[in-house]
mmCIF file of C-alpha atoms in Angstrom:
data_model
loop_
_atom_site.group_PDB
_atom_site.id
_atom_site.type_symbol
_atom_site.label_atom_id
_atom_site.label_comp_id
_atom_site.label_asym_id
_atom_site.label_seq_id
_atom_site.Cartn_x
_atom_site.Cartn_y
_atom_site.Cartn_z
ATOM 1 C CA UNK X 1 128.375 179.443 -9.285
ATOM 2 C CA UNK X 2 128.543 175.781 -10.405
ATOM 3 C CA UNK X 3 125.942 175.999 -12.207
ATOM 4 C CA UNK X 4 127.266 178.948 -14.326
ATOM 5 C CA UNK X 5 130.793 177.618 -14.598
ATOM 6 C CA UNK X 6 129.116 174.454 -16.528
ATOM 7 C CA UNK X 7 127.380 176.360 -18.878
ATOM 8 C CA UNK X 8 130.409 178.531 -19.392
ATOM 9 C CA UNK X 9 131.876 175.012 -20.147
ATOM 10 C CA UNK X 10 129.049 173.606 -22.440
ATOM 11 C CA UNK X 11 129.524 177.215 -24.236
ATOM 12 C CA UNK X 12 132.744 176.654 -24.996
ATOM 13 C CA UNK X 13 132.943 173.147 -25.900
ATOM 14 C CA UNK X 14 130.048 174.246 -28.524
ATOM 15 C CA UNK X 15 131.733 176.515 -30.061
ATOM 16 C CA UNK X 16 135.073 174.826 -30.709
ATOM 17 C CA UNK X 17 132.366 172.348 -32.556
ATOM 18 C CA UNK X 18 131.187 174.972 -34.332
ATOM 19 C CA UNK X 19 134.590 176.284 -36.030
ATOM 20 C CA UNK X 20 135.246 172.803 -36.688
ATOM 21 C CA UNK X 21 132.261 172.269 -38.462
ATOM 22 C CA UNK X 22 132.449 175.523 -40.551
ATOM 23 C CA UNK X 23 136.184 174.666 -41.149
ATOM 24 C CA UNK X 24 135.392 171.117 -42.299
ATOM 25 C CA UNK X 25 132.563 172.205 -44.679
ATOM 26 C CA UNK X 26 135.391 175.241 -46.249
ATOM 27 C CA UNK X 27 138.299 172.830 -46.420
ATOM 28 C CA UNK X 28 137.946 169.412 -45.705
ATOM 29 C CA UNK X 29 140.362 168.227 -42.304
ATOM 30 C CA UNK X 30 142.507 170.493 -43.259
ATOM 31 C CA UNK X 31 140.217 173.428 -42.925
ATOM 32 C CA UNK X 32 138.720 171.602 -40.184
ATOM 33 C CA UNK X 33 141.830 171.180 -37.977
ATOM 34 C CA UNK X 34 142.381 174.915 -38.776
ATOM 35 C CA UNK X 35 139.369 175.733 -37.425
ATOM 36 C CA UNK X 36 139.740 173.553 -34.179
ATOM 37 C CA UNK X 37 142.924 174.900 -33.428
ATOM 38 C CA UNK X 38 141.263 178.613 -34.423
ATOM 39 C CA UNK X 39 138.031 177.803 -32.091
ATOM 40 C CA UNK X 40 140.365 176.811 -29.153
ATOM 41 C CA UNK X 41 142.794 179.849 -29.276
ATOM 42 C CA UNK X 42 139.723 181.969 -29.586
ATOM 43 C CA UNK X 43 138.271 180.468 -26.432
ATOM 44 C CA UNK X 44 141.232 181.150 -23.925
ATOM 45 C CA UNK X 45 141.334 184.376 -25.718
ATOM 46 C CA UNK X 46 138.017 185.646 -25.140
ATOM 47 C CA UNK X 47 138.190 184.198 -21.356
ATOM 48 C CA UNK X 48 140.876 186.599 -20.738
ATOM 49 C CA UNK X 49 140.826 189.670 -23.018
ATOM 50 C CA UNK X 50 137.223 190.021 -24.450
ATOM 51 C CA UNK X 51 135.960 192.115 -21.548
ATOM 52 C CA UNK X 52 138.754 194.618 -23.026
ATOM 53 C CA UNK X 53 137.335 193.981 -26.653
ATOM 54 C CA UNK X 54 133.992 194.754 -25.758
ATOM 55 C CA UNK X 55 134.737 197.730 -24.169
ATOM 56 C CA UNK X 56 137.598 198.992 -26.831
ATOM 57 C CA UNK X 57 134.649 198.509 -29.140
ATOM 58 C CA UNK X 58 132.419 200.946 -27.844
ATOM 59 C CA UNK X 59 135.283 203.378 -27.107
ATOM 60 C CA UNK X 60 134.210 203.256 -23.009
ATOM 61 C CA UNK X 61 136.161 205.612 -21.618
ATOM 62 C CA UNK X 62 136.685 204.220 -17.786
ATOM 63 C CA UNK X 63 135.940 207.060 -15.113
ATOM 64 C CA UNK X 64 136.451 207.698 -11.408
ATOM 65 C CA UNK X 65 135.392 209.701 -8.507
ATOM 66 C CA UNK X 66 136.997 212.696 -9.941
ATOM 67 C CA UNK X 67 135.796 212.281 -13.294
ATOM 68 C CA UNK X 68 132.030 211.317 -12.958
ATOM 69 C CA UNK X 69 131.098 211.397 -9.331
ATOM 70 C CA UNK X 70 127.773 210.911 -9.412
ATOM 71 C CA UNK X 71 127.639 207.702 -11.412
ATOM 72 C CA UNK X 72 131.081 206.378 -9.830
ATOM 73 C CA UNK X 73 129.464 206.584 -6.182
ATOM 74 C CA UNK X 74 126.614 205.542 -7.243
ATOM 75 C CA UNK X 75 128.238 202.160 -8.024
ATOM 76 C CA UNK X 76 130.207 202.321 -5.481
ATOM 77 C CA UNK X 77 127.066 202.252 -3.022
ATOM 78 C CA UNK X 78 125.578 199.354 -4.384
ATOM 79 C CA UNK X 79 128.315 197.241 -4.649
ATOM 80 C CA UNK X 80 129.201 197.925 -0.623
ATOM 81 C CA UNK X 81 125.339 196.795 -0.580
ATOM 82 C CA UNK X 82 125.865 193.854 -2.790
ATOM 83 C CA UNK X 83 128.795 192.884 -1.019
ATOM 84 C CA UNK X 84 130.919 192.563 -4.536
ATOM 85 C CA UNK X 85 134.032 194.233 -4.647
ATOM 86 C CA UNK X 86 134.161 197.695 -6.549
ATOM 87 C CA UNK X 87 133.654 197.459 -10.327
ATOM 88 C CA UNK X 88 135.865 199.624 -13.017
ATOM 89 C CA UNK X 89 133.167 202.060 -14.078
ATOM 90 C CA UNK X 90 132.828 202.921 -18.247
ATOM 91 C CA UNK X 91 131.080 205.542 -19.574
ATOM 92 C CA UNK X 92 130.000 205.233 -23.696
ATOM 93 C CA UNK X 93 129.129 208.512 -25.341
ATOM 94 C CA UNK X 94 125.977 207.196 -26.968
ATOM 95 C CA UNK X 95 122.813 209.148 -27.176
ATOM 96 C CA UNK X 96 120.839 205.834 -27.207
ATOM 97 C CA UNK X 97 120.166 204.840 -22.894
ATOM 98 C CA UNK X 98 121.504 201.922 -22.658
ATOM 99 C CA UNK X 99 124.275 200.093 -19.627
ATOM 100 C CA UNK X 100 126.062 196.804 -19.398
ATOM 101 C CA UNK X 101 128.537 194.520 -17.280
ATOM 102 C CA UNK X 102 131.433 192.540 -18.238
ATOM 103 C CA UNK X 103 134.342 190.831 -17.031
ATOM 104 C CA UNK X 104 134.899 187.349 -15.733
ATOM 105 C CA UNK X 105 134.438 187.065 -12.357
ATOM 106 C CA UNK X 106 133.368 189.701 -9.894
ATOM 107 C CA UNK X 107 136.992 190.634 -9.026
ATOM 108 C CA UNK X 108 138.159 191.913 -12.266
ATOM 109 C CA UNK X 109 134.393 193.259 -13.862
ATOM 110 C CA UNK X 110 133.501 196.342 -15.383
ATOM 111 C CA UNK X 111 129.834 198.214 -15.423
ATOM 112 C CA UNK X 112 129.625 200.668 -18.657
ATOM 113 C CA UNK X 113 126.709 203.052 -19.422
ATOM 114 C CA UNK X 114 125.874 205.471 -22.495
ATOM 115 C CA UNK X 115 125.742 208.942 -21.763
ATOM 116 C CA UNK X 116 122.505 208.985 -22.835
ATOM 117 C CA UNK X 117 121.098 206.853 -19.903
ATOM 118 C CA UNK X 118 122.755 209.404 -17.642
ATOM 119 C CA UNK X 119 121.017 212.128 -18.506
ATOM 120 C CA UNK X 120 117.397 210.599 -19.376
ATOM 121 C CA UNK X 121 116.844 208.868 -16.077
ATOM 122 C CA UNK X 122 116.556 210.004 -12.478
ATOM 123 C CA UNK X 123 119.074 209.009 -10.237
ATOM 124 C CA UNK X 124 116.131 206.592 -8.604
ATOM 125 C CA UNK X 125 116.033 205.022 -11.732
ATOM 126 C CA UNK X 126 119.566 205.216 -12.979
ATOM 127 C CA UNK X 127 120.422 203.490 -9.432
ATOM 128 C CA UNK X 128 117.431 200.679 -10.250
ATOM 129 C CA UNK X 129 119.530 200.225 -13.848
ATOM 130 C CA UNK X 130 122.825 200.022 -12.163
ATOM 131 C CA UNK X 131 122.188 197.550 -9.699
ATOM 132 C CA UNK X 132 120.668 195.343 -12.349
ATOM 133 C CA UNK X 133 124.288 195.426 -13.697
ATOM 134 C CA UNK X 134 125.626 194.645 -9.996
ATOM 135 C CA UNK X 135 122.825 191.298 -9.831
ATOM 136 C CA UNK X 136 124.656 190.407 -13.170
ATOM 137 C CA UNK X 137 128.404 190.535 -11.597
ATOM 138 C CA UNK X 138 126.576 188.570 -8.616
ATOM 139 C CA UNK X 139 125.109 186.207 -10.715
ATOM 140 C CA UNK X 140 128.148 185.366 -12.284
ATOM 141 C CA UNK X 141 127.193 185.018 -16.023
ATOM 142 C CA UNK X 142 129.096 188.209 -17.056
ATOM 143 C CA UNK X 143 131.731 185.798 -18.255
ATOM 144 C CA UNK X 144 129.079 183.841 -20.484
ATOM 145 C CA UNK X 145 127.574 186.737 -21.945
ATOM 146 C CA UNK X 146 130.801 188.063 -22.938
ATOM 147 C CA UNK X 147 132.698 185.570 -24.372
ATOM 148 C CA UNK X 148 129.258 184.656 -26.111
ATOM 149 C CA UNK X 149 129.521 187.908 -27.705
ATOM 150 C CA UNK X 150 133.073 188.227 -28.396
ATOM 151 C CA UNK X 151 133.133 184.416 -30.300
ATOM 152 C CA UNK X 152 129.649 184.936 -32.284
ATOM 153 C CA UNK X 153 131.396 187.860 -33.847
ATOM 154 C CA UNK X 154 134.460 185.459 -34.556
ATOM 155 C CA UNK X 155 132.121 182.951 -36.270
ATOM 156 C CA UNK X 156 130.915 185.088 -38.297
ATOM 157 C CA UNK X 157 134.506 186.519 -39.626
ATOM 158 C CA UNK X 158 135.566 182.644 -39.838
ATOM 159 C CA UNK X 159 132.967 182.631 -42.844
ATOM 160 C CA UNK X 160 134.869 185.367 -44.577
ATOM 161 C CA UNK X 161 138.037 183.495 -44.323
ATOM 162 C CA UNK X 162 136.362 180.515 -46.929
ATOM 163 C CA UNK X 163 138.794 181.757 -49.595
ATOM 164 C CA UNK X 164 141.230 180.379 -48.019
ATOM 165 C CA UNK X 165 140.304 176.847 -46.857
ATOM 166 C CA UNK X 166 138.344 176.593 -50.232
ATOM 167 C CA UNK X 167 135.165 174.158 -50.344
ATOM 168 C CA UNK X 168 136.348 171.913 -53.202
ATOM 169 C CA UNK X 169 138.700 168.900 -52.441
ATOM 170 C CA UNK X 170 139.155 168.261 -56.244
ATOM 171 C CA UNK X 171 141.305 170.905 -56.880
ATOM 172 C CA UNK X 172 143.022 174.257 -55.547
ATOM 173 C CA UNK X 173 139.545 176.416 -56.469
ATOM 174 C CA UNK X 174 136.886 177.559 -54.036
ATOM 175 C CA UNK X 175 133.825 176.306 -54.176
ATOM 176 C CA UNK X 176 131.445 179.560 -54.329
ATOM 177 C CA UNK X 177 128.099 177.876 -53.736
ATOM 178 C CA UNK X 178 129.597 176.220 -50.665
ATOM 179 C CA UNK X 179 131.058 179.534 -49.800
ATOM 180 C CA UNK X 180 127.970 181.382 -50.483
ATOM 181 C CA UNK X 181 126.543 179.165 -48.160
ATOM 182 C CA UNK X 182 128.564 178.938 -45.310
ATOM 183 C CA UNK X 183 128.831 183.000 -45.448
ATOM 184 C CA UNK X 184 125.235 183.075 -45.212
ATOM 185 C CA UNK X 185 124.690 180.152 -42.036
ATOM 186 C CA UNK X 186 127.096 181.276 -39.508
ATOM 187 C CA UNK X 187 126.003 184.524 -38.810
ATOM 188 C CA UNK X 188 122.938 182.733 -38.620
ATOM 189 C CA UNK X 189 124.858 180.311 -36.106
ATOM 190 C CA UNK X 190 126.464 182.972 -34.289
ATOM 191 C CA UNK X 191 122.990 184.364 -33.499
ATOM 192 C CA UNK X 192 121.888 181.086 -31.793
ATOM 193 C CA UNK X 193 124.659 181.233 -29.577
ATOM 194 C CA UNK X 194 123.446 184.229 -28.258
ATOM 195 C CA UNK X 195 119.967 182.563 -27.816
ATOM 196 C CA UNK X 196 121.216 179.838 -26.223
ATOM 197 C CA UNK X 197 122.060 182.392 -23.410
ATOM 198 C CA UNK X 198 119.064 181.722 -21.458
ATOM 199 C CA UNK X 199 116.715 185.003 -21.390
ATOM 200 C CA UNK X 200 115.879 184.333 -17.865
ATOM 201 C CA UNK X 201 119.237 185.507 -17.007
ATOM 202 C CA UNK X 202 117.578 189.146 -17.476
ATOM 203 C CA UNK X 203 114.808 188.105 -15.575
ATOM 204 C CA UNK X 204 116.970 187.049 -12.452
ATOM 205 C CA UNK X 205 119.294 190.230 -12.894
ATOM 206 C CA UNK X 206 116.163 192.130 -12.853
ATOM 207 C CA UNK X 207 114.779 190.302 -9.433
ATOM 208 C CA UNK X 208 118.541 191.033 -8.037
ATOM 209 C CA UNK X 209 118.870 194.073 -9.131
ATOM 210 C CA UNK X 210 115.368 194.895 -7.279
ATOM 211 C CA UNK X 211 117.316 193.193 -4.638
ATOM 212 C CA UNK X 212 120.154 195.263 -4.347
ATOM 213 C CA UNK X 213 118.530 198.603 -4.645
ATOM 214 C CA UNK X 214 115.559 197.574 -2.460
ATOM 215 C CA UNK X 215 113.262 199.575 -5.515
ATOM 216 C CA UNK X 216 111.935 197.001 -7.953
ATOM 217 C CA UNK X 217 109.182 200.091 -9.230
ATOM 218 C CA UNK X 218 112.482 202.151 -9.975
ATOM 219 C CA UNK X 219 113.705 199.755 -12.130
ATOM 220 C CA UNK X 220 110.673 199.171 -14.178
ATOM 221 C CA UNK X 221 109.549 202.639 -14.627
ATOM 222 C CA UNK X 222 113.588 202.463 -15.943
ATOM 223 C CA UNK X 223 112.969 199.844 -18.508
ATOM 224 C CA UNK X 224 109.668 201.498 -19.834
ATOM 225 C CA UNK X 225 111.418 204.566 -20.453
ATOM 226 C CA UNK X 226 114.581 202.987 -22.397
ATOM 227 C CA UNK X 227 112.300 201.247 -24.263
ATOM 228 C CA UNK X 228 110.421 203.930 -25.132
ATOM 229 C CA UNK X 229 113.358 205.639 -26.337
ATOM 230 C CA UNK X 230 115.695 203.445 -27.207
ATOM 231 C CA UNK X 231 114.248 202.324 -30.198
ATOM 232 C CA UNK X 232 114.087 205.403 -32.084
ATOM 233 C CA UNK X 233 117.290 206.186 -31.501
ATOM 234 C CA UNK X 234 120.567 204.137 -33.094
ATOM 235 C CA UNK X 235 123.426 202.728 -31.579
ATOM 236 C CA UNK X 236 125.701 202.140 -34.362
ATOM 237 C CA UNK X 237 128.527 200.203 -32.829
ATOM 238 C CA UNK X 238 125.627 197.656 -31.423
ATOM 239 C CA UNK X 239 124.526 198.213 -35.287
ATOM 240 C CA UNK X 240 127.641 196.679 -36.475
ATOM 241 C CA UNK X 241 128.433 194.177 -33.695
ATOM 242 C CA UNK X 242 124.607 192.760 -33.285
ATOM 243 C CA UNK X 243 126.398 190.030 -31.199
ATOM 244 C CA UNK X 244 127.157 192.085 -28.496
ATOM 245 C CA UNK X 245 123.179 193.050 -28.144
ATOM 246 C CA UNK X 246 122.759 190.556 -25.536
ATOM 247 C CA UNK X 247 124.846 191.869 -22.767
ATOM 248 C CA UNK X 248 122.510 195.158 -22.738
ATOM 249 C CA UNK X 249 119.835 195.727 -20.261
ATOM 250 C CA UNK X 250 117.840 196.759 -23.452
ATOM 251 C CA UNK X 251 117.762 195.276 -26.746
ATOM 252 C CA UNK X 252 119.722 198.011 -28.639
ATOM 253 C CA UNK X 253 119.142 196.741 -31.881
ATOM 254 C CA UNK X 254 116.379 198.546 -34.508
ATOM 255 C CA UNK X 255 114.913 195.303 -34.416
ATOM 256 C CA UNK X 256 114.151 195.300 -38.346
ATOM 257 C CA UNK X 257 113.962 192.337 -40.593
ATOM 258 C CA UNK X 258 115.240 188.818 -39.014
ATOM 259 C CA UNK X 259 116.525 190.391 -36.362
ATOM 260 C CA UNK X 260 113.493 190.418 -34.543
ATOM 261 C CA UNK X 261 113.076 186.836 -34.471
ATOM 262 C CA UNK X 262 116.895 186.490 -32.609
ATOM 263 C CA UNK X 263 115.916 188.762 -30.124
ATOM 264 C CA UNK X 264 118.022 187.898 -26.417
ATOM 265 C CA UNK X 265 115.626 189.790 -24.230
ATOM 266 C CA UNK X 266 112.389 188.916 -23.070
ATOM 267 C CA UNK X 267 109.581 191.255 -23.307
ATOM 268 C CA UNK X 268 109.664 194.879 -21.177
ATOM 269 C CA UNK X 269 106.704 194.162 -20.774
ATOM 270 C CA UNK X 270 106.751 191.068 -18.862
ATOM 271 C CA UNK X 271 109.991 192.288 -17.056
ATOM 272 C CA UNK X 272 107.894 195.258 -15.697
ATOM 273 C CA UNK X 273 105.092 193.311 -14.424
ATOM 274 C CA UNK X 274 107.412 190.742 -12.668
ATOM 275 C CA UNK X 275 109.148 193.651 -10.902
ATOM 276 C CA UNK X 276 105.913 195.503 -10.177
ATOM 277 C CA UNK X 277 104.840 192.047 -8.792
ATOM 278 C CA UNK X 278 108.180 192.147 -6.512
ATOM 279 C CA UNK X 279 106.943 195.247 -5.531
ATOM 280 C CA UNK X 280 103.694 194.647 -4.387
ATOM 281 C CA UNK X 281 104.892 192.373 -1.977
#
């Protein structure tokens, strides 16, 4: 837990950096103390209220044991298992399968999935899926992921607000190359952040989740069906927030152009033969 609060730390103390470097090289200290103050607000922010972001964003819709039985008890089975206390429970009406977790600690986290996963996967699988969520909330790096998320996306609006620091100290008028610039490096920037969450954090959710549900095979004959499908099908909130791709079991992105070279996951394919692995043993 340590461990996870430090890089939650490190995170933070990064990007603060960040927004005052962008702010310094839009408006001189002025822009730069703008930023700082910007970066800092944004941090205690997103530790509090980005969970609620993240989930406004994709229009969850939280459920219960009236409303969605089957996937609320579900959850609620594996988290007696997991010994974590009961998660709110989200479900996205998204064709494209597809689940996360969120929240900052284990007492006040959430576990979403698309409608889509619901109905493509057996409830063998959908349970293997779901308790990869529960190894996250375990693990303890919900938090990271989504403030990680929540402040990339921030980063990347800070470069839209270059009008009004302007990038020339001489006089009153923007600088446009500078701008141009800046517009064009912190998305750029905000996708390293989410690189710098380590991708073996899917690779130890994975190995808890196999954990928790006692069925590693369920969970990779999971993964090599979302993959399979998940491609060819768009999610277009994850579309226009590629910053939240990260906290997805799956890479929900098209994967077209650069964005294949910021990818946060590691390969299915190497997931699925470390959980086949598991369960050869």
């Amino acid at each position: 837990m340590f461990g996870n609060w430090l890089k939650t730390s490190i995170l933070m103390a990064g990007i603060v950096a960040l927004f005052g470097a962008v702010g310094a090289m839009l408006g001189g200290e002025k822009g730069m103390l703008m930023a700082l103050l910007f970066g800092g607000a944004m941090n205690v922010w997103a530790y509090w209220f980005s969970d609620k972001m993240v989930l406004r964003m994709y229009n969850a819709r939280e459920v219960d044991e009236a409303t969605s039985p089957y996937l609320y008890n579900m959850v609620r089975g594996l988290s007696q298992r997991a010994g974590l206390p009961m998660p709110r429970v989200y479900i996205i009406d998204e064709n494209q399968p597809n689940a996360f977790a969120t929240g900052r600690n284990p007492e006040h986290a959430a576990v979403a999935a698309t409608t889509g996963i619901v109905r493509m996967l057996s409830e063998r699988e959908l349970r293997g899926v779901m308790a990869h969520e529960m190894a996250h909330v375990r693990n303890r790096d919900i938090l990271i992921s989504t403030i990680s998320a929540t402040v990339a996306g921030a980063i990347s609006m800070l470069a839209q607000f270059g009008m009004f620091f302007g990038g020339s100290r001489d006089d009153d008028r923007p600088n446009p190359a500078l701008q141009i610039l800046v517009m064009i490096l912190a998305p750029i920037a905000a996708m390293v952040i989410q690189m710098a969450i380590s991708r073996t954090r899917e690779f130890g959710a994975d190995r808890g989740g196999a954990e928790i549900s006692g069925d590693p095979e369920a969970l990779a004959s999971a993964l090599a069906k979302i993959d399979a499908y998940a491609r060819g099908i768009p999610m277009h909130t994850a579309e226009e927030h590629p910053e939240t791709a990260q906290m997805m079991i799956m890479n929900p992105l098209s994967g077209d152009g650069l964005r294949s070279l910021f990818s946060t996951h590691p390969s299915t394919e190497e997931r699925i033969a470390r959980l086949r692995e598991l369960a050869a043993r």
